[in-house]
mmCIF file of C-alpha atoms and ligand atoms in Angstrom:
data_model
loop_
_atom_site.group_PDB
_atom_site.id
_atom_site.type_symbol
_atom_site.label_atom_id
_atom_site.label_comp_id
_atom_site.label_asym_id
_atom_site.label_seq_id
_atom_site.Cartn_x
_atom_site.Cartn_y
_atom_site.Cartn_z
ATOM 1 C CA MET W 1 0.000 0.000 0.000
ATOM 2 C CA LYS W 2 1.309 3.454 -0.868
ATOM 3 C CA PRO W 3 1.838 5.619 2.207
ATOM 4 C CA ALA W 4 -0.335 8.740 2.398
ATOM 5 C CA ILE W 5 1.110 12.093 3.428
ATOM 6 C CA ALA W 6 0.792 12.511 7.188
ATOM 7 C CA ASP W 7 2.786 13.913 10.100
ATOM 8 C CA GLY W 8 6.151 12.198 10.478
ATOM 9 C CA HIS W 9 6.604 11.522 6.763
ATOM 10 C CA VAL W 10 9.270 12.903 4.472
ATOM 11 C CA VAL W 11 7.612 14.153 1.301
ATOM 12 C CA THR W 12 9.155 14.975 -2.065
ATOM 13 C CA ILE W 13 7.147 17.246 -4.351
ATOM 14 C CA HIS W 14 7.474 19.183 -7.547
ATOM 15 C CA TYR W 15 5.528 22.418 -7.368
ATOM 16 C CA ARG W 16 4.736 25.590 -9.244
ATOM 17 C CA LEU W 17 3.593 28.666 -7.328
ATOM 18 C CA THR W 18 1.500 31.186 -9.263
ATOM 19 C CA LEU W 19 0.205 34.485 -7.878
ATOM 20 C CA ASP W 20 -3.233 35.892 -8.733
ATOM 21 C CA ASP W 21 -1.698 38.192 -11.372
ATOM 22 C CA GLY W 22 -0.580 35.079 -13.255
ATOM 23 C CA SER W 23 3.121 35.477 -12.510
ATOM 24 C CA ILE W 24 5.090 32.406 -11.467
ATOM 25 C CA ALA W 25 6.654 33.274 -8.106
ATOM 26 C CA ASP W 26 8.562 30.044 -7.619
ATOM 27 C CA GLN W 27 8.799 26.558 -9.039
ATOM 28 C CA SER W 28 10.794 23.370 -8.669
ATOM 29 C CA THR W 29 9.705 22.019 -12.028
ATOM 30 C CA GLY W 30 12.757 21.498 -14.214
ATOM 31 C CA GLY W 31 15.034 21.609 -11.164
ATOM 32 C CA GLU W 32 15.457 19.772 -7.890
ATOM 33 C CA PRO W 33 12.216 18.748 -6.198
ATOM 34 C CA LEU W 34 11.377 20.057 -2.732
ATOM 35 C CA VAL W 35 11.916 17.600 0.129
ATOM 36 C CA TYR W 36 10.275 18.408 3.464
ATOM 37 C CA LEU W 37 9.185 16.828 6.737
ATOM 38 C CA HIS W 38 5.395 16.873 7.001
ATOM 39 C CA GLY W 39 4.016 18.221 10.288
ATOM 40 C CA ALA W 40 7.189 20.165 11.124
ATOM 41 C CA GLN W 41 6.137 23.513 9.614
ATOM 42 C CA ASN W 42 8.830 23.306 6.925
ATOM 43 C CA ILE W 43 6.376 24.736 4.353
ATOM 44 C CA VAL W 44 3.538 27.281 4.529
ATOM 45 C CA PRO W 45 0.698 26.007 6.775
ATOM 46 C CA GLY W 46 -2.076 26.024 4.157
ATOM 47 C CA LEU W 47 -0.058 23.928 1.728
ATOM 48 C CA GLU W 48 1.005 21.470 4.433
ATOM 49 C CA ARG W 49 -2.584 21.066 5.633
ATOM 50 C CA GLN W 50 -4.012 20.449 2.160
ATOM 51 C CA LEU W 51 -1.328 17.957 1.137
ATOM 52 C CA ALA W 52 -2.257 15.609 3.995
ATOM 53 C CA GLY W 53 -3.641 12.334 2.639
ATOM 54 C CA LYS W 54 -2.126 12.709 -0.843
ATOM 55 C CA LYS W 55 -0.112 9.812 -2.299
ATOM 56 C CA ILE W 56 2.795 9.256 -4.664
ATOM 57 C CA GLY W 57 1.765 10.203 -8.209
ATOM 58 C CA ASP W 58 -1.059 12.496 -7.092
ATOM 59 C CA GLN W 59 -1.264 15.875 -8.794
ATOM 60 C CA CYS W 60 -3.329 18.650 -7.304
ATOM 61 C CA ASP W 61 -4.034 22.355 -7.316
ATOM 62 C CA VAL W 62 -3.873 23.891 -3.859
ATOM 63 C CA VAL W 63 -5.114 27.415 -3.190
ATOM 64 C CA VAL W 64 -3.687 28.935 -0.015
ATOM 65 C CA PRO W 65 -5.160 32.194 1.363
ATOM 66 C CA ALA W 66 -2.644 34.781 2.625
ATOM 67 C CA ASN W 67 -3.369 34.045 6.282
ATOM 68 C CA GLU W 68 -2.288 30.413 5.747
ATOM 69 C CA GLY W 69 0.565 31.421 3.474
ATOM 70 C CA TYR W 70 3.060 34.211 4.164
ATOM 71 C CA GLY W 71 0.619 36.137 6.354
ATOM 72 C CA GLU W 72 -1.527 39.201 5.826
ATOM 73 C CA TYR W 73 0.259 42.362 4.745
ATOM 74 C CA ASP W 74 0.773 44.649 7.736
ATOM 75 C CA PRO W 75 1.527 48.270 6.722
ATOM 76 C CA ALA W 76 2.798 48.971 10.255
ATOM 77 C CA ALA W 77 5.653 46.547 9.615
ATOM 78 C CA ASP W 78 7.060 48.790 6.863
ATOM 79 C CA GLN W 79 9.688 51.355 7.744
ATOM 80 C CA THR W 80 11.412 53.870 5.490
ATOM 81 C CA VAL W 81 15.017 54.704 6.301
ATOM 82 C CA PRO W 82 17.762 56.664 4.531
ATOM 83 C CA LYS W 83 20.125 54.634 2.341
ATOM 84 C CA THR W 84 23.011 55.906 4.469
ATOM 85 C CA GLN W 85 21.907 53.496 7.226
ATOM 86 C CA PHE W 86 23.199 50.589 5.121
ATOM 87 C CA PRO W 87 26.856 49.734 4.662
ATOM 88 C CA PRO W 88 28.144 51.453 1.485
ATOM 89 C CA ASN W 89 29.382 48.163 -0.006
ATOM 90 C CA VAL W 90 25.878 46.635 -0.022
ATOM 91 C CA ASP W 91 24.222 46.631 -3.449
ATOM 92 C CA LEU W 92 20.623 47.167 -2.319
ATOM 93 C CA GLN W 93 17.957 45.385 -4.367
ATOM 94 C CA VAL W 94 14.205 45.074 -3.895
ATOM 95 C CA GLY W 95 13.467 41.645 -2.376
ATOM 96 C CA MET W 96 16.811 41.350 -0.549
ATOM 97 C CA ALA W 97 16.557 39.849 2.924
ATOM 98 C CA PHE W 98 18.501 40.966 5.997
ATOM 99 C CA GLN W 99 18.826 39.335 9.379
ATOM 100 C CA THR W 100 18.275 41.736 12.217
ATOM 101 C CA ARG W 101 16.993 41.749 15.778
ATOM 102 C CA ALA W 102 13.579 42.819 17.016
ATOM 103 C CA ARG W 103 13.343 45.148 20.011
ATOM 104 C CA THR W 104 12.751 42.030 22.096
ATOM 105 C CA GLY W 105 16.163 40.740 20.987
ATOM 106 C CA GLN W 106 14.721 37.952 18.855
ATOM 107 C CA PRO W 107 16.313 37.360 15.460
ATOM 108 C CA MET W 108 14.039 38.415 12.605
ATOM 109 C CA THR W 109 14.166 38.785 8.851
ATOM 110 C CA VAL W 110 13.380 42.027 7.057
ATOM 111 C CA TRP W 111 13.078 42.517 3.321
ATOM 112 C CA VAL W 112 13.813 45.503 1.104
ATOM 113 C CA ARG W 113 10.371 46.394 -0.188
ATOM 114 C CA ALA W 114 11.092 49.540 -2.196
ATOM 115 C CA ILE W 115 13.927 51.900 -3.069
ATOM 116 C CA LYS W 116 13.058 55.499 -3.953
ATOM 117 C CA GLY W 117 15.942 57.891 -4.436
ATOM 118 C CA ASP W 118 17.941 57.784 -1.201
ATOM 119 C CA GLN W 119 15.046 56.311 0.783
ATOM 120 C CA VAL W 120 14.731 52.577 1.403
ATOM 121 C CA THR W 121 11.577 50.880 2.645
ATOM 122 C CA ILE W 122 12.366 47.802 4.706
ATOM 123 C CA SER W 123 9.636 45.532 5.956
ATOM 124 C CA ALA W 124 9.024 42.595 8.233
ATOM 125 C CA ASN W 125 6.293 41.572 5.769
ATOM 126 C CA HIS W 126 7.404 38.633 3.635
ATOM 127 C CA PRO W 127 7.511 39.778 -0.024
ATOM 128 C CA MET W 128 4.530 37.483 -0.676
ATOM 129 C CA ALA W 129 2.544 38.632 2.386
ATOM 130 C CA GLY W 130 -1.062 39.454 1.553
ATOM 131 C CA GLN W 131 -1.001 37.292 -1.570
ATOM 132 C CA ARG W 132 -3.092 34.255 -2.310
ATOM 133 C CA LEU W 133 -0.800 31.375 -3.296
ATOM 134 C CA ASN W 134 -1.866 29.032 -6.101
ATOM 135 C CA PHE W 135 0.202 25.867 -6.030
ATOM 136 C CA HIS W 136 0.251 23.088 -8.567
ATOM 137 C CA VAL W 137 1.806 20.086 -6.871
ATOM 138 C CA GLU W 138 2.957 16.660 -7.989
ATOM 139 C CA VAL W 139 3.771 14.192 -5.223
ATOM 140 C CA VAL W 140 7.014 12.429 -6.159
ATOM 141 C CA ASP W 141 7.762 10.429 -3.014
ATOM 142 C CA VAL W 142 6.431 9.766 0.478
ATOM 143 C CA ARG W 143 8.378 7.808 3.095
ATOM 144 C CA ARG W 144 8.473 7.499 6.859
ATOM 145 C CA ALA W 145 10.871 9.914 8.569
ATOM 146 C CA THR W 146 13.806 8.473 10.501
ATOM 147 C CA PRO W 147 13.991 9.116 14.271
ATOM 148 C CA ASP W 148 16.795 11.661 13.636
ATOM 149 C CA GLU W 149 14.703 13.551 11.106
ATOM 150 C CA LYS W 150 11.801 13.709 13.548
ATOM 151 C CA LYS W 151 14.137 14.933 16.292
ATOM 152 C CA HIS W 152 15.671 17.628 14.068
ATOM 153 C CA GLY W 153 12.388 18.703 12.479
ATOM 154 C CA HIS W 154 13.636 18.446 8.886
ATOM 155 C CA ALA W 155 14.409 15.922 6.161
ATOM 156 C CA HIS W 156 17.884 14.437 5.672
ATOM 157 C CA GLY W 157 19.516 12.895 2.606
ATOM 158 C CA PRO W 158 19.241 13.965 -1.036
ATOM 159 C CA GLY W 159 17.282 17.216 -1.237
ATOM 160 C CA GLY W 160 17.228 17.552 2.552
ATOM 161 C CA HIS W 161 19.663 18.846 5.159
ATOM 162 C CA HIS W 162 23.239 17.631 5.261
ATOM 163 C CA HIS W 163 25.142 17.605 8.506
ATOM 164 C CA HIS W 164 28.901 17.631 8.871
HETATM 165 ZN ZN1 LIG Z 201 19.186 17.276 10.858
#
């Protein structure tokens, strides 16, 4: 019997992510498939939830609302700062991610959202926040996770994490 996707399984998928404007935001098709540990929040929640029960060979279209994807867009999380606040050797580009610390001291990621003259808008909103995500998914493989994978919360081996 083919195993169905459930918590504690390592899943290999090919996917194509299309936004509502028709643009392809991301895809594995033609490249390496995505390998993830189901139930460990390795992928956006809405996709993980809707892939449960699927089997090897299944193809499906999964529509994920923003609140189950990269979150709703929060204008209060945008901040405009002068370019001079960045190191001069950094070639700033829209979409670039930076690691920083929140006021609470927790590490967080911010993205460059816009560059206008010498003003840069940085944002804690993921670049795809507020967007509905339309996935086309093909399930390539489903297997039980090893105890180590479960402990680490991610997949090992080809396509997964490699430890030294
Ligand atoms: Zn590991």
